[in-house]
Structures are given as structure tokens and as C-alpha cells.
GROMACS .gro file of N, CA and C in nm:
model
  198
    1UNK      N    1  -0.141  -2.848  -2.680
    1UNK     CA    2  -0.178  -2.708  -2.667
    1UNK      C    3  -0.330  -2.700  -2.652
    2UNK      N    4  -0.340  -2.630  -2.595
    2UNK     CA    5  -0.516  -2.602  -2.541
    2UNK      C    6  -0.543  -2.465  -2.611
    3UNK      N    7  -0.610  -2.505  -2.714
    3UNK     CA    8  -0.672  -2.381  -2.812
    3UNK      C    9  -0.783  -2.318  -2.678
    4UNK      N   10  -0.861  -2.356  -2.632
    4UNK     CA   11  -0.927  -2.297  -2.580
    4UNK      C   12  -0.892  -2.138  -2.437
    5UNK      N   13  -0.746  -2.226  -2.412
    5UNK     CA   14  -0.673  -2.164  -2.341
    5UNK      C   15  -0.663  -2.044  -2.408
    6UNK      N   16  -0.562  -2.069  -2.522
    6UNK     CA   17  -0.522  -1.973  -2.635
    6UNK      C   18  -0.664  -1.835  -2.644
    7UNK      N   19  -0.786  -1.890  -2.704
    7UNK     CA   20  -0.858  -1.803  -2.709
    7UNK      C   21  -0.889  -1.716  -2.590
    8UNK      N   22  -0.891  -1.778  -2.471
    8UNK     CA   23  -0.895  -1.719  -2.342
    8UNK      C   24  -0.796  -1.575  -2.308
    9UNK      N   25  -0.677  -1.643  -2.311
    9UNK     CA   26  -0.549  -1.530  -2.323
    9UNK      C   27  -0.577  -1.440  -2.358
   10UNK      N   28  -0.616  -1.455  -2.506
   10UNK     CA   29  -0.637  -1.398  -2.622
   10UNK      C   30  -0.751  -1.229  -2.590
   11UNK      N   31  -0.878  -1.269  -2.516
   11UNK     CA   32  -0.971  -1.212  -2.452
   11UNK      C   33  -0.904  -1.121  -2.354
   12UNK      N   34  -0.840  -1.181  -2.267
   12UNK     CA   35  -0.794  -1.111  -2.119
   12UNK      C   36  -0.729  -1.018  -2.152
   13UNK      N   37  -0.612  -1.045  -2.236
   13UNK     CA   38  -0.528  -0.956  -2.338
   13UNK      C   39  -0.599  -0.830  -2.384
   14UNK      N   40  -0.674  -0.846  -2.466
   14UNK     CA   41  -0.760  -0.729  -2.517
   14UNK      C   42  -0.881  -0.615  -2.442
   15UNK      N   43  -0.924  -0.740  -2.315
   15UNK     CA   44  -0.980  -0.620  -2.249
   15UNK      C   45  -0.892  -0.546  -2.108
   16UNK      N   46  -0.781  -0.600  -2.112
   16UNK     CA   47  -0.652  -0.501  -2.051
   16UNK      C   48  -0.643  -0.410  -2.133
   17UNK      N   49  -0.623  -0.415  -2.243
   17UNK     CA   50  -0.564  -0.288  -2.350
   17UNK      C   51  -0.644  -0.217  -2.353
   18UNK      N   52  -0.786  -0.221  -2.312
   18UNK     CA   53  -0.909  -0.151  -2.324
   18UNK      C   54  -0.947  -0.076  -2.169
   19UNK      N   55  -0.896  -0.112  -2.102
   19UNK     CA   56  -0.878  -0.080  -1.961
   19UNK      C   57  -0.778  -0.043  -1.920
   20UNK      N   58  -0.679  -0.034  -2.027
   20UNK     CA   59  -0.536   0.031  -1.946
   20UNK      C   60  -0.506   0.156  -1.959
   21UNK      N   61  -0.436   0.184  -1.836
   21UNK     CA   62  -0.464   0.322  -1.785
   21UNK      C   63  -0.335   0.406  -1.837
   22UNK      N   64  -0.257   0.379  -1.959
   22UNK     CA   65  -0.142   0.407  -1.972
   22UNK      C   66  -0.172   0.352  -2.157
   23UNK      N   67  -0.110   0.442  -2.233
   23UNK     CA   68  -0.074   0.413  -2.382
   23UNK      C   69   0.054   0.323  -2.421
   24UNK      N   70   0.109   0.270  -2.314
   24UNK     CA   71   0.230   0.217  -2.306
   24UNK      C   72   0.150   0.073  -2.219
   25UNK      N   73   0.090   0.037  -2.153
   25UNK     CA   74  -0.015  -0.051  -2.077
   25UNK      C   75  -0.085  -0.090  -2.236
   26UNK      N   76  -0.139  -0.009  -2.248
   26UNK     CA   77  -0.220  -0.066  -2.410
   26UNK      C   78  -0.148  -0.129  -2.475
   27UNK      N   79  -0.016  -0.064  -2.519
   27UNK     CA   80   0.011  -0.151  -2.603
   27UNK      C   81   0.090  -0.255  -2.584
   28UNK      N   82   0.140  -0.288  -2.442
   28UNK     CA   83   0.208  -0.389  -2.400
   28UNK      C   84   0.094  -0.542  -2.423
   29UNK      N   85  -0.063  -0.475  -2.396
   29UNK     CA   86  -0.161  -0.565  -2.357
   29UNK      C   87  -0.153  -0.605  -2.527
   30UNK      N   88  -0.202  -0.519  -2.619
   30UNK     CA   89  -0.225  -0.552  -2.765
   30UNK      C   90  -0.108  -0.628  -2.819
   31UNK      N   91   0.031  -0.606  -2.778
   31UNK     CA   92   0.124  -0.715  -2.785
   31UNK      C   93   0.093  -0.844  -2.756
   32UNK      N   94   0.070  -0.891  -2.693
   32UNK     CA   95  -0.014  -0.980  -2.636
   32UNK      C   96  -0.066  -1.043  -2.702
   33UNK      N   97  -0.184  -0.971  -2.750
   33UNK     CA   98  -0.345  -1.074  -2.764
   33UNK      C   99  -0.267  -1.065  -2.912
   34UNK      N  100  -0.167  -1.031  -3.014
   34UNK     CA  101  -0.108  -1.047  -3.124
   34UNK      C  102  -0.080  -1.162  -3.134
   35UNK      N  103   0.033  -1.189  -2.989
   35UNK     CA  104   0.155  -1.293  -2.992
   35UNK      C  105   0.047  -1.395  -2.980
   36UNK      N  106  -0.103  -1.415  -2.897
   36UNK     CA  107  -0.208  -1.512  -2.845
   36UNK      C  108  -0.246  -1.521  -3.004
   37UNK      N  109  -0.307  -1.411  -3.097
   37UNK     CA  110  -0.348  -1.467  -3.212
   37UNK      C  111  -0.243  -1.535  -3.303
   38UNK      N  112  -0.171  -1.484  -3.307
   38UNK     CA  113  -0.080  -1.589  -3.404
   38UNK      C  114  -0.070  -1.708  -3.372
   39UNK      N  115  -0.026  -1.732  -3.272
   39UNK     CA  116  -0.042  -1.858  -3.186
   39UNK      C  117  -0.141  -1.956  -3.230
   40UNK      N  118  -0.248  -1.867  -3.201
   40UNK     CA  119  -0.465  -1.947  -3.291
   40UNK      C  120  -0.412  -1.999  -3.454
   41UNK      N  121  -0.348  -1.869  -3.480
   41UNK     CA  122  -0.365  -1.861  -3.635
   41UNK      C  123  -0.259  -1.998  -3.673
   42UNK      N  124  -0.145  -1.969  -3.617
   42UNK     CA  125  -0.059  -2.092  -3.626
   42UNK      C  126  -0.081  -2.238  -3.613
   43UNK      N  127  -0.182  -2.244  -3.534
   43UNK     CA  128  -0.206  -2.400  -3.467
   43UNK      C  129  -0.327  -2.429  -3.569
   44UNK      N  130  -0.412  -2.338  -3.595
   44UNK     CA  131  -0.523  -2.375  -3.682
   44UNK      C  132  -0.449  -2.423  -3.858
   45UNK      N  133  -0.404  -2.327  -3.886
   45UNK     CA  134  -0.310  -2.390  -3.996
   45UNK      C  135  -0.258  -2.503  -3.983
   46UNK      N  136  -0.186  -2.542  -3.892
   46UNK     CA  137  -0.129  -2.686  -3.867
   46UNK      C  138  -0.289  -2.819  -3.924
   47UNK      N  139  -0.342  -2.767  -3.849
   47UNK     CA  140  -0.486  -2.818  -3.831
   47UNK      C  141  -0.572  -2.866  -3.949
   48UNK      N  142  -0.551  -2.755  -4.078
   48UNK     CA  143  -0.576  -2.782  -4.183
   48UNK      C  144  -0.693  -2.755  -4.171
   49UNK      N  145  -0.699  -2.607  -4.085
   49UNK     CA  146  -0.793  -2.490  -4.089
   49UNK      C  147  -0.787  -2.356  -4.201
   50UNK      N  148  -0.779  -2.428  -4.330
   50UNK     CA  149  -0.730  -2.303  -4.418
   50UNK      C  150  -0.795  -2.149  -4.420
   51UNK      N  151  -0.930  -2.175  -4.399
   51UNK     CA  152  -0.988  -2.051  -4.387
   51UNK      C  153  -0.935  -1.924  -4.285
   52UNK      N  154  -0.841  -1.979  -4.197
   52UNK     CA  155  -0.781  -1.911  -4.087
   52UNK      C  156  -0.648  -1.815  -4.178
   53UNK      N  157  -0.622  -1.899  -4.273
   53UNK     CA  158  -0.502  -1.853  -4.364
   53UNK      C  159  -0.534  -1.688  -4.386
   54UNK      N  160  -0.624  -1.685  -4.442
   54UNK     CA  161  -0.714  -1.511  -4.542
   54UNK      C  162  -0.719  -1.441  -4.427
   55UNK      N  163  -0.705  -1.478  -4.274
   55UNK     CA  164  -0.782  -1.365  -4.241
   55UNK      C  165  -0.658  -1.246  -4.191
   56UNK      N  166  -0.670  -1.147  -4.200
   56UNK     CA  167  -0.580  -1.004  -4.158
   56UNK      C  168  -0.536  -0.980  -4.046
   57UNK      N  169  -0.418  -0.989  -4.027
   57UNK     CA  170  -0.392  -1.012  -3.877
   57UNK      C  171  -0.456  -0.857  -3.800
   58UNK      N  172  -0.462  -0.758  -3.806
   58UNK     CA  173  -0.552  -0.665  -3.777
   58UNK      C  174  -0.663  -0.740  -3.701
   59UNK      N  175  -0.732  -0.804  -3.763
   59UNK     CA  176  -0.888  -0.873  -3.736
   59UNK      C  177  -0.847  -1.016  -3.679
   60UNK      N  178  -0.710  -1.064  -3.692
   60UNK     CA  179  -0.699  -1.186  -3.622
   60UNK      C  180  -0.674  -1.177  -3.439
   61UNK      N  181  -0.609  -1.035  -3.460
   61UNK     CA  182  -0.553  -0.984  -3.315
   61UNK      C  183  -0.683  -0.967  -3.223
   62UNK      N  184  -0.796  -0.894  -3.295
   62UNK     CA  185  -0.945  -0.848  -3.267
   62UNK      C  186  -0.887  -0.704  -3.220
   63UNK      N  187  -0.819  -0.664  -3.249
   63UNK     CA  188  -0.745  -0.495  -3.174
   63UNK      C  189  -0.744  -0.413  -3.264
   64UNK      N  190  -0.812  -0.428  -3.405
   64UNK     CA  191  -0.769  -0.317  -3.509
   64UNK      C  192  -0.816  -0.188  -3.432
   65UNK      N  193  -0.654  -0.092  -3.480
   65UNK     CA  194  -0.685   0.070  -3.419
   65UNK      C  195  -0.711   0.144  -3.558
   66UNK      N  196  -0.827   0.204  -3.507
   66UNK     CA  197  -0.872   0.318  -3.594
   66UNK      C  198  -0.881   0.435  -3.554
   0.00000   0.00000   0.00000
């Protein structure tokens, strides 16, 4: 697996949702860069990246809605 890939996705993902022209487009895109962070979050754990463990998937996605 190519983490770097992963983070990439991850990006493209989020500035679609930020550019999409539809609330249904948004959140198809924020689906996404979720399924891309877990993915990070998953592989880094494997990794025996614990610090990845704490963090909020909110802030792991990078999409928190306020």
C-alpha cells in the first residue's frame, strides 16, 4: 500500500467536497476522504504508529463540519 497515495486521495477528496456544487456532491466527496482516512489511520496502527490511535476521526477525515 502506498501511504503516500492514501494521503493524496485523501486531499482530492476534500477539496471536491469544498468545490461541490451539490450538498449531495459534498457529501459523497467527504465519504471519501473518511473511507481514505481510515484507511491512513488503519495502516499507521498496523505500523505501530500509536499516536494515530487518539486522534478524532472528525480531525482524522480533515472535514470537521461546523
Amino acid at each position: 500500500m502506498d501511504l503516500n497515495h492514501l494521503y493524496h486521495q485523501h486531499q482530492v477528496s476534500t477539496m471536491r467536497a469544498a468545490a461541490a456544487p451539490s450538498r449531495l456532491a459534498r457529501t459523497q466527496h467527504l465519504a471519501a476522504a473518511g473511507s481514505f482516512a481510515s484507511r491512513i489511520r488503519n495502516y499507521q496502527i498496523a505500523l505501530g504508529a500509536e499516536a494515530s490511535a487518539g486522534w478524532p476521526a472528525a480531525k482524522a477525515t480533515g472535514c470537521a463540519q461546523t
